[in-house]
Coordinates of C-alpha atoms and ligand atoms in Angstrom, one line a residue:
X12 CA 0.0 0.0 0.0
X13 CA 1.8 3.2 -1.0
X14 CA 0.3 5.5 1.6
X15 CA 1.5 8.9 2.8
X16 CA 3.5 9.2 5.5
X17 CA 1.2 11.6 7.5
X18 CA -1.3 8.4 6.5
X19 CA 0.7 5.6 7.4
X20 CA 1.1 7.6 11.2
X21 CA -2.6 8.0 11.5
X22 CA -3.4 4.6 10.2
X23 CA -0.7 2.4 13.0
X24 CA -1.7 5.2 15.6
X25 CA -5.3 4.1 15.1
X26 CA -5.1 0.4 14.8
X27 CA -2.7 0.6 18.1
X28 CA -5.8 2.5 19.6
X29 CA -8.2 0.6 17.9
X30 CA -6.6 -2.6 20.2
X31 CA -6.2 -0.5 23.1
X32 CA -9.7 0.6 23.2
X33 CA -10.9 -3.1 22.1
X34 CA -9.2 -4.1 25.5
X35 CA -10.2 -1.7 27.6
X36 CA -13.8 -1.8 26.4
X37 CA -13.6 -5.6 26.8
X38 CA -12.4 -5.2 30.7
X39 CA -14.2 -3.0 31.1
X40 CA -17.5 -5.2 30.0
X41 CA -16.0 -8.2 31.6
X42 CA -16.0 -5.9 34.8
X43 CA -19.8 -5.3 34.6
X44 CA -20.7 -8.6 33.8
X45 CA -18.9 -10.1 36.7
X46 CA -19.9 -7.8 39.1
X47 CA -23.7 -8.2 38.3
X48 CA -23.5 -11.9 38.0
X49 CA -21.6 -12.5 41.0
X50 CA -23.9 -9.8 42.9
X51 CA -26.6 -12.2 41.6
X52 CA -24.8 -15.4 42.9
X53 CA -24.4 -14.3 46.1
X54 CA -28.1 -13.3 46.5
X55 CA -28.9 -17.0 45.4
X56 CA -26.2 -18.2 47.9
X57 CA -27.5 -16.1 50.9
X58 CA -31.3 -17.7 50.1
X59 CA -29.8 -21.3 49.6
X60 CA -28.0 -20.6 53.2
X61 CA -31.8 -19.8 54.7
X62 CA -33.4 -23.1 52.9
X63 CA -31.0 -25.3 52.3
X64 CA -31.0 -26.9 55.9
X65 CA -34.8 -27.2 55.6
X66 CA -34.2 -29.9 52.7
X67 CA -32.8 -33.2 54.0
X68 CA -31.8 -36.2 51.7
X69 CA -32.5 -39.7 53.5
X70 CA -31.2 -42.7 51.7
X71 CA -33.1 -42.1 47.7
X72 CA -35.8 -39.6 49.5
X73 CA -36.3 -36.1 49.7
X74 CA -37.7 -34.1 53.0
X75 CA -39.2 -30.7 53.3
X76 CA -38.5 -30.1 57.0
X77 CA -40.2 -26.4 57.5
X78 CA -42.4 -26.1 54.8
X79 CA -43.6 -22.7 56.4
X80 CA -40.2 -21.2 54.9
X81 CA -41.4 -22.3 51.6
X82 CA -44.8 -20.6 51.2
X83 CA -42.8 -17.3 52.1
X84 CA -44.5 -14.8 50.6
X85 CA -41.8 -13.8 47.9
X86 CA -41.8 -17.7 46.5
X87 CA -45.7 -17.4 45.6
X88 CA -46.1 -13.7 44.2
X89 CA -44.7 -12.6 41.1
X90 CA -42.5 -9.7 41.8
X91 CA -40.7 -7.6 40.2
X92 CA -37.9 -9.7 41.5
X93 CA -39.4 -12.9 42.6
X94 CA -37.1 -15.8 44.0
X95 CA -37.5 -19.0 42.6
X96 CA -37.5 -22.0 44.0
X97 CA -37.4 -26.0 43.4
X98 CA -36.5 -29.3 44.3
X99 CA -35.7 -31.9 42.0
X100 CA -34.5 -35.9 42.7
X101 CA -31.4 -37.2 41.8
X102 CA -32.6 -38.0 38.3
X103 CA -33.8 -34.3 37.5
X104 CA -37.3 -35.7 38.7
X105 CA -39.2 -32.1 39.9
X106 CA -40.0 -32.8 43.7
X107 CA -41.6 -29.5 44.5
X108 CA -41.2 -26.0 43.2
X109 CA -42.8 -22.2 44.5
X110 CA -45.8 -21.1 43.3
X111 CA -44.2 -18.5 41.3
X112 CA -42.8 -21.2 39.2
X113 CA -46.5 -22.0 36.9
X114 CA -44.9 -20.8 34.0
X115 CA -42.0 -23.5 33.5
X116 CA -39.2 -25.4 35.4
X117 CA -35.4 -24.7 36.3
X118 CA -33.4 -26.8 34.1
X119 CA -31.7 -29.3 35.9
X120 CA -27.9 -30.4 35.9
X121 CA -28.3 -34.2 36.7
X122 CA -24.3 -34.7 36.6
X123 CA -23.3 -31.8 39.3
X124 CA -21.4 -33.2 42.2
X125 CA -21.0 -29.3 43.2
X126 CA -22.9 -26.3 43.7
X127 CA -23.2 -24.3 40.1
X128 CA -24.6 -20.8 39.2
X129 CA -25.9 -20.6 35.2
X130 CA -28.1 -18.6 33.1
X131 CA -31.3 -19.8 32.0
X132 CA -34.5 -18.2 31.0
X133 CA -38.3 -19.4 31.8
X134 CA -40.4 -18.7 28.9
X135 CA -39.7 -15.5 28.4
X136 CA -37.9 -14.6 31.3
X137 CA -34.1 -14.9 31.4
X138 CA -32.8 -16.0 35.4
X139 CA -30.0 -17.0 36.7
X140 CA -30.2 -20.3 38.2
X141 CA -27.7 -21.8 41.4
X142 CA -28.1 -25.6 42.0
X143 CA -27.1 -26.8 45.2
X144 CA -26.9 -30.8 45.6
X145 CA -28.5 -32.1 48.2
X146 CA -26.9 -35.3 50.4
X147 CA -28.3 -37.9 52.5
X148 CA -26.6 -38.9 55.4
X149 CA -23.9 -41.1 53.6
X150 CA -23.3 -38.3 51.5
X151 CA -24.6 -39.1 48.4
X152 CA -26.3 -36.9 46.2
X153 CA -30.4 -37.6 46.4
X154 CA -32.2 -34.7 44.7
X155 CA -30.9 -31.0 43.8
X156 CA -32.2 -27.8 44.9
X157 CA -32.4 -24.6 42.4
X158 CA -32.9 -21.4 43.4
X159 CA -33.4 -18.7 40.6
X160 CA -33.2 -14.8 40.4
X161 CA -34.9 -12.7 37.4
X162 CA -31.4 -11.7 35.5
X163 CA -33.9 -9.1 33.5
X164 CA -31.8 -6.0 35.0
X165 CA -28.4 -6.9 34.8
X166 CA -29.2 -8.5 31.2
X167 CA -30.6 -4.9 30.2
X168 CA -27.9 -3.0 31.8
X169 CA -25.3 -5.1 30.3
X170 CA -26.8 -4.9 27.2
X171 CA -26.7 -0.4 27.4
X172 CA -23.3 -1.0 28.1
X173 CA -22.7 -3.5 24.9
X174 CA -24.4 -1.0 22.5
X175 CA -22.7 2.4 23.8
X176 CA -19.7 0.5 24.1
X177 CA -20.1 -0.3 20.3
X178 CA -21.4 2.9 19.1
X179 CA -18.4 4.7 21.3
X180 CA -15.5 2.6 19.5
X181 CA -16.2 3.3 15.7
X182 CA -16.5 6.9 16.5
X183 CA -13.4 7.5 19.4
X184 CA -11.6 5.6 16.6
X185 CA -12.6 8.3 13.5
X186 CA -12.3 11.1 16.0
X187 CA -9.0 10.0 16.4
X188 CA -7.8 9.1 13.5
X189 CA -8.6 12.5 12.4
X190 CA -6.7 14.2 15.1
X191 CA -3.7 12.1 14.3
X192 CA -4.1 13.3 11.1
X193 CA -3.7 16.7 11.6
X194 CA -1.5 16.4 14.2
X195 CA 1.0 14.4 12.2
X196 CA 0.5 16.9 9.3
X197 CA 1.3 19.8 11.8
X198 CA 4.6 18.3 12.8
X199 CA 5.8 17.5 9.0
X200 CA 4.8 20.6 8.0
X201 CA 8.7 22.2 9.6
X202 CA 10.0 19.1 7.1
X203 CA 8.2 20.0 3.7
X204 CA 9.2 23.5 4.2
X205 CA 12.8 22.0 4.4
X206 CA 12.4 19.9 1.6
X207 CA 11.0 22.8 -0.6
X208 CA 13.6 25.0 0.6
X209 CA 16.2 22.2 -0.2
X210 CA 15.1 21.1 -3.8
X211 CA 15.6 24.9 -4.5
X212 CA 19.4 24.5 -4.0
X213 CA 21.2 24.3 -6.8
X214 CA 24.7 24.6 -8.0
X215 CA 24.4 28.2 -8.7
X216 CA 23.1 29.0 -5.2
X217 CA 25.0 26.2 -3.5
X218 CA 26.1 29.3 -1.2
X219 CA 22.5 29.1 0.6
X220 CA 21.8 27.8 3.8
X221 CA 18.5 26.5 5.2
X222 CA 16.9 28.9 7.9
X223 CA 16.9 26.7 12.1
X224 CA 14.2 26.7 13.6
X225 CA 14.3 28.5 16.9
X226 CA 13.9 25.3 18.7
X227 CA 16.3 23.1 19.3
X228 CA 14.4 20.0 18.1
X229 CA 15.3 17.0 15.9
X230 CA 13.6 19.6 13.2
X231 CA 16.8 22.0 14.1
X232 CA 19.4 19.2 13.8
X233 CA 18.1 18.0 10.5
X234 CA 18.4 21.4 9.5
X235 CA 21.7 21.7 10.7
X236 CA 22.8 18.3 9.2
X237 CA 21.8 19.8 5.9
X238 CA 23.4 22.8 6.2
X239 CA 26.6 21.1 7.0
X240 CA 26.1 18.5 3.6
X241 CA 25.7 21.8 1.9
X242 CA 28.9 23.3 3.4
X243 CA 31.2 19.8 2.4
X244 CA 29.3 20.0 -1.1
X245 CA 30.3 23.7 -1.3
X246 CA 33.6 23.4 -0.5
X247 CA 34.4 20.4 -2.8
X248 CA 32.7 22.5 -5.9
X249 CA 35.2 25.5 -4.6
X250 CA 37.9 22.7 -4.6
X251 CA 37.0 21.9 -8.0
X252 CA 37.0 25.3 -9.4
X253 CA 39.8 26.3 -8.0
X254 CA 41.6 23.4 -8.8
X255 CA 40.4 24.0 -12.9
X256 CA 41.4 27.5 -12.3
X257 CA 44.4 27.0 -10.7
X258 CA 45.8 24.1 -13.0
X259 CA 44.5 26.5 -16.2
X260 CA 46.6 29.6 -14.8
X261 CA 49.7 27.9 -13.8
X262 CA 49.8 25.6 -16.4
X263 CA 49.8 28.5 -19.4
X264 CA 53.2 29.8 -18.8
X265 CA 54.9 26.6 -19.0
X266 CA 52.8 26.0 -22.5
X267 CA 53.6 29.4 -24.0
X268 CA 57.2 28.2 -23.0
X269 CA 57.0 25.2 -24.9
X270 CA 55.9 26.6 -27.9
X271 CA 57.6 29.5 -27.9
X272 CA 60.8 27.8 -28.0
X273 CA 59.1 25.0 -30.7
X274 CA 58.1 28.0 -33.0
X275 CA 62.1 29.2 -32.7
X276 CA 63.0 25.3 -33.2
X277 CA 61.3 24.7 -36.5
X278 CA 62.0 28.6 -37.7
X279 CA 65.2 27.2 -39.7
X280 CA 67.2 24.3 -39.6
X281 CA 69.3 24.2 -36.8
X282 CA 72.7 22.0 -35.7
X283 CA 72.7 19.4 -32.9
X284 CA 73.6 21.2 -30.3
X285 CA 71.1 23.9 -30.8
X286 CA 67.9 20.7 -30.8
X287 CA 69.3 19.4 -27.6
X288 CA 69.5 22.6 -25.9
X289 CA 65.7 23.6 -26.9
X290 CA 64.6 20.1 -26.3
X291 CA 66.3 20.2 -23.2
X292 CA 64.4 23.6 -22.2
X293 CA 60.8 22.1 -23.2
X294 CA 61.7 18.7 -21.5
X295 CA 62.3 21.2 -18.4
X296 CA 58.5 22.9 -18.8
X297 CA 56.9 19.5 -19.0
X298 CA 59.0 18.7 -16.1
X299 CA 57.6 21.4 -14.4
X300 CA 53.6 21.1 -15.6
X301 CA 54.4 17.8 -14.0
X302 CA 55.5 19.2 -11.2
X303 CA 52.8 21.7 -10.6
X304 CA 50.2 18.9 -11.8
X305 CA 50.9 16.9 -9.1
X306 CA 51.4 19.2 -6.0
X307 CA 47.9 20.6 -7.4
X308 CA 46.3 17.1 -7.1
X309 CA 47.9 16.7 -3.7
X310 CA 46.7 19.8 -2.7
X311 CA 43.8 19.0 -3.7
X312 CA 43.2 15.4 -2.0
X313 CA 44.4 16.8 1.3
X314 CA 42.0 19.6 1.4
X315 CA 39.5 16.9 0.4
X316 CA 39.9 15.7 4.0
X317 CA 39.3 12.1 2.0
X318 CA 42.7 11.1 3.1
X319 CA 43.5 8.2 5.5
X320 CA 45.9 9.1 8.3
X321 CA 47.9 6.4 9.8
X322 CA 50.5 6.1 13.2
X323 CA 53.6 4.3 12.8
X324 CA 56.6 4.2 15.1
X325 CA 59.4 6.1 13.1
X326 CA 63.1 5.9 13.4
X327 CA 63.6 9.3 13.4
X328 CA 67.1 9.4 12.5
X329 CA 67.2 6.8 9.9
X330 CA 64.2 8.1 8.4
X331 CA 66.3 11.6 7.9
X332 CA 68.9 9.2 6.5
X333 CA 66.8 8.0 4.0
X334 CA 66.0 11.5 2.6
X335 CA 69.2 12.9 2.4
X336 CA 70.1 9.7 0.3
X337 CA 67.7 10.8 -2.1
X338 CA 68.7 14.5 -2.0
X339 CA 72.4 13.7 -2.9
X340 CA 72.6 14.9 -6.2
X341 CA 71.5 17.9 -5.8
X342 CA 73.4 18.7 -2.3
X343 CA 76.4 17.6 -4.2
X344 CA 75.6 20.0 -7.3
X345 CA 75.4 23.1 -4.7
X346 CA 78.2 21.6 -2.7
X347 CA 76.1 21.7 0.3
X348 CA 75.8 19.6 3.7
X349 CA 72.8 17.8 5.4
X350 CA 73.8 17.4 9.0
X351 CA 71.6 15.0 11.0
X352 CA 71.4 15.9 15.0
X353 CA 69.3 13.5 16.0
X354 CA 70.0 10.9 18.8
X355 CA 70.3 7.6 17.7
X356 CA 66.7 5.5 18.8
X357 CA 64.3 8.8 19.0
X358 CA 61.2 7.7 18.0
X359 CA 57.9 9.3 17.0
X360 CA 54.8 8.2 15.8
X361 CA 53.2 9.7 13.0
X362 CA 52.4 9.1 9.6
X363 CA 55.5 7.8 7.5
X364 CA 53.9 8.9 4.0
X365 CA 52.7 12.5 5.0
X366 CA 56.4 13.2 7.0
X367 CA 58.4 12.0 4.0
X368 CA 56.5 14.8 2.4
X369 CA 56.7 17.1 4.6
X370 CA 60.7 16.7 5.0
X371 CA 61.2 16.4 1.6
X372 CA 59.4 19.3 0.7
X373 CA 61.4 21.6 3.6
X374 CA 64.7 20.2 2.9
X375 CA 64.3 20.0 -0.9
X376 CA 63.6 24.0 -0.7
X377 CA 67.0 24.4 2.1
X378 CA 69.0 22.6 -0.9
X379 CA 67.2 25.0 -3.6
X380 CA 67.3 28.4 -1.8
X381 CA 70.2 27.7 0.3
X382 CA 73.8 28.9 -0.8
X383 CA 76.0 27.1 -2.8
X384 CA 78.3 25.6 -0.2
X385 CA 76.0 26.2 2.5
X386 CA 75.1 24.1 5.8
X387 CA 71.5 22.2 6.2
X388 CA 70.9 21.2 9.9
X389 CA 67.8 18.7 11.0
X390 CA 68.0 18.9 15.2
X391 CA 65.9 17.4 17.3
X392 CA 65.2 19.2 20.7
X393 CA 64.5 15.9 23.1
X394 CA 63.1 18.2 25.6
X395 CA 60.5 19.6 23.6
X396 CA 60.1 17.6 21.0
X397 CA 60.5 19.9 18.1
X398 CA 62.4 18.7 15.2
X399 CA 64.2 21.7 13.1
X400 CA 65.1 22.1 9.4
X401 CA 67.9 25.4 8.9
X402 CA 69.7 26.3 6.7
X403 CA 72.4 29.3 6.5
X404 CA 71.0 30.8 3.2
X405 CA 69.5 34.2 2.1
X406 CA 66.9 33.8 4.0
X407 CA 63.3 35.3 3.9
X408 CA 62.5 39.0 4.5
X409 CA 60.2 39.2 7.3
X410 CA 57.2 41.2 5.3
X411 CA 56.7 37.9 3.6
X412 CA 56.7 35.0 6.6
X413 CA 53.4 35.6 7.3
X414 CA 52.0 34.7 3.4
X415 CA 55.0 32.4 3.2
X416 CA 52.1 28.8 3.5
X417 CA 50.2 30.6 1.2
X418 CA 49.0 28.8 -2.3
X419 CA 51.5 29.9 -5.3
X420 CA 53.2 32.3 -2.7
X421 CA 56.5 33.3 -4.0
X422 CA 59.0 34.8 -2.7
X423 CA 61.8 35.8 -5.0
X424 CA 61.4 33.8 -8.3
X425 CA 65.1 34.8 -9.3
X426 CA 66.5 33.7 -5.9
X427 CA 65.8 30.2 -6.6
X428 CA 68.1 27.6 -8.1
X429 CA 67.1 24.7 -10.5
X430 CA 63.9 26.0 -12.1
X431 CA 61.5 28.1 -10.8
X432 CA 58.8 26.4 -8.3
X433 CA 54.9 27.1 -8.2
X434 CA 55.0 28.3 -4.7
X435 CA 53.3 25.2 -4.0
X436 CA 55.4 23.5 -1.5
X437 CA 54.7 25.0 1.5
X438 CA 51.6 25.2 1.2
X439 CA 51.7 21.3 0.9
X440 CA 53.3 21.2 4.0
X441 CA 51.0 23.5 6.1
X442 CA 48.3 21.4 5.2
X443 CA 49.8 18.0 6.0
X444 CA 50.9 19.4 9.0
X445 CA 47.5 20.6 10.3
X446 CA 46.2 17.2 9.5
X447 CA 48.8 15.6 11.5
X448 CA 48.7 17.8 14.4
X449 CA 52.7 19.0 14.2
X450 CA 52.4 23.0 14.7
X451 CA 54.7 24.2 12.4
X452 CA 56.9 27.7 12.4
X453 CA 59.2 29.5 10.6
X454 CA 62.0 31.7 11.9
X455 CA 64.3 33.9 9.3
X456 CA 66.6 36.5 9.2
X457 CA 68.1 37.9 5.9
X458 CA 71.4 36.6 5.1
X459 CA 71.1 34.5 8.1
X460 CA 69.3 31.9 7.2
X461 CA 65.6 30.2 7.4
X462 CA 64.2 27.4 10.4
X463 CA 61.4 25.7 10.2
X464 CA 60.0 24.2 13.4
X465 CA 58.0 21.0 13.4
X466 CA 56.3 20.6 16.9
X467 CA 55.6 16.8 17.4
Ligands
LIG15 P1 58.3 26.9 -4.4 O1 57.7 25.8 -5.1 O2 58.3 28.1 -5.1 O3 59.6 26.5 -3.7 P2 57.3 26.9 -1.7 O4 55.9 27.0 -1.2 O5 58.0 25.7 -1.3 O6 57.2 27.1 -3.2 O7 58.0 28.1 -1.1 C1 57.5 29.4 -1.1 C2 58.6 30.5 -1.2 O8 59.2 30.5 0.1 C3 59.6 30.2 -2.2 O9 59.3 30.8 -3.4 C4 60.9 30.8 -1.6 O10 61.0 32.1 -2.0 C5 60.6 30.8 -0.1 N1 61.4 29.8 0.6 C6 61.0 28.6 1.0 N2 61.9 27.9 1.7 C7 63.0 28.7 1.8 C8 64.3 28.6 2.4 N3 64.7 27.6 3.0 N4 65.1 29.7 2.2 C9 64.7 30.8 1.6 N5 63.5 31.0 1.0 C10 62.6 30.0 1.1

């Protein structure tokens, strides 16, 4: 059944009601009915108590004792609530019954070894009958006695309560299926108006937030939920435009490069020498599109926040090792020196992957803006745990520290040596940093030299 949610509510609310009520209704009967019945039984049982003892059972016979008791008054007239009375043998035989009884006999139960109360009816009157068993002196059943009650009241009130209790459940079940209704419509209402508000979100006005409620309800946290989903979503079609617009802009130089120096190339035939060296320079811009390509995409992945951090335990100081081995060549070309102050055995624990990174990138720029000849020192402060990259080069003037983590920040393009960088780097290494947790600083002086501190 494809029903509407406001629908479906209203529809288990009811039938949950609709048992309720059933129940109640039903106890609430049973209630009644007992009550009047049993109010009815012990009116029999407080007559059979006056006139049982006047009945006495001798071997297979039957003796009215005080027959007196019998001819009462209320046994003879028709009352409004006459008492009936009779005796009966052992095989349901009638032995005597009260005058009020012309009209028809009390059933009898000819298999009762115990006193029973029943309903019954005489003609057209409905009674409630108790039979008592009546024992002779060896205690053995030898007749019954019945004594019946008119039931007429209790059957008519009982049968009041049976119809209002009908009547009542049909309609307490529409009038509250209808106030479900609106009730359930009244609280969704807060949810439509988000949904319409939502569906008229689009890319263009991605920028647009949903308005909370002033309550602090489940209504407000959905709300809030969305408003977050639209924030990430924002943020990832930023990333995305930026990314485009980034990799577009940085990427044109390189390719005006390229074809300038192709253009030259195929002007006029050229010697050897002269291919290799143009070759040589466009080999260098793809190099570098490379380059930027793939510190864009990095950039790009961490801001993402899609990225998996792990903790390892890291040999700090053969960790260095490893990098400097890698940075060889060019520390030989500039004739520089990596020294590694580090204790032998300190450990951290961090993410191997992201630190590589993050060393690489600080060293590789302490190899490219350091002086030719120049020192690079990685110490480790045991104390404070602060690891330290210097170098003794030109250093950065102080105006620009505080734009150095910037995207494409730059500080001197001429300053550097082995090809101009996108200014990407350190911004690389902020980020990888945050996500890591390692506060990072930079000290420099001009023509002192540059630290970067990396607070584990
Ligand atoms: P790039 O790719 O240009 O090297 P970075 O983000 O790594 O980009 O560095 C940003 C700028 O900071 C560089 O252009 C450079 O001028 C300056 N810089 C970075 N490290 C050093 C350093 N150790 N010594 C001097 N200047 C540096």
């Amino acid at each position: 059944m494809n029903l509407q949610f406001t629908d479906r509510i209203s529809l288990f609310n009811t039938i949950a009601a609709a048992v309720a009520t059933g129940l109640v209704f039903f106890a609430v009967y049973s209630v009644v009915y007992l009550t009047a019945y049993n109010h009815l039984d012990s009116d029999i049982s407080r007559e059979a108590d006056e006139v049982q003892n006047t009945v006495k059972g001798t071997g297979d016979s039957l003796f009215i004792t005080y027959l007196p008791e019998w001819e009462e008054r209320e046994h003879q007239q028709f009352e409004t609530n006459p008492i009936f009375l009779q005796v009966a043998d052992k095989s349901g035989e009638m032995v005597f019954q009260s005058a009020n009884l012309h009209s028809g006999l009390m059933e009898v139960d000819t298999l009762l070894t115990q006193r029973k109360f029943f309903n019954s009816a005489i003609g057209s009157q409905s009674i409630r009958i108790g039979q008592f068993p009546i024992h002779n002196e060896e205690k053995k059943i030898t007749g019954y006695l019945s004594i019946g009650v008119s039931r007429q009241e209790s059957v008519s009130v009982l049968k009041n309560l049976r119809t209002t209790l009908l009547v009542a459940f049909p309609l307490l079940l529409i009038v509250l299926y209808l106030a479900t209704s609106l009730a359930v419509s009244q609280a969704i209402a807060p949810v439509e108006r988000l949904i319409r508000e939502v569906g008229g979100i689009n890319d263009a006005n991605i920028q647009r937030r949903l308005d909370l409620p002033k309550h602090k309800d489940e209504i407000y946290q959905l709300a809030a939920t969305i408003n977050e989903l639209l924030r990430r979503i924002e943020s990832g079609i930023n990333r995305e435009k930026r990314f485009t617009a980034d990799a577009s802009h940085e990427l044109r130089s390189p390719l005006a490069a390229i074809r300038g120096t192709l253009e030259v190339l195929i002007r006029k035939p050229r010697d050897t020498g002269q291919y290799e060296e143009k070759i040589g320079q466009v080999i260098g811009e793809v190099d570098r599109m490379h380059q930027i390509l793939d510190q864009l995409l990095q950039l790009a992945r961490i801001e993402s926040g899609n990225v998996a951090v792990s903790r390892e335990p890291i040999d700090l100081k053969s960790f260095l090792e490893a990098i400097r081995e890698n940075l060889q060549e060019p520390l030989e070309e500039k004739n520089m020196h990596l020294h590694l102050d580090i204790p032998a055995g300190t450990a951290i624990s961090t993410d191997g992957t992201f630190l590589d990174l993050i060393l690489a990138n600080l060293l590789g720029n302490a190899v490219k803006y350091g002086r030719t000849g120049g020192n690079i020192t990685c110490r480790w402060d045991m104390a404070e745990a602060v690891l330290t990259v210097s170098d003794d080069g030109p250093g950065i003037p102080e105006e620009h520290l505080p734009r150095l983590f910037d995207r494409f920040y730059r500080v001197d393009e001429s300053r550097a040596s082995g090809g101009a960088g996108a200014g990407l780097g350190l911004s690389i290494v902020k980020r990888l940093c945050d996500l890591l947790g390692i506060p990072i600083e930079v000290h420099s002086k001009p023509d002192k030299g540059t630290e970067f501190l990396l607070h584990f």
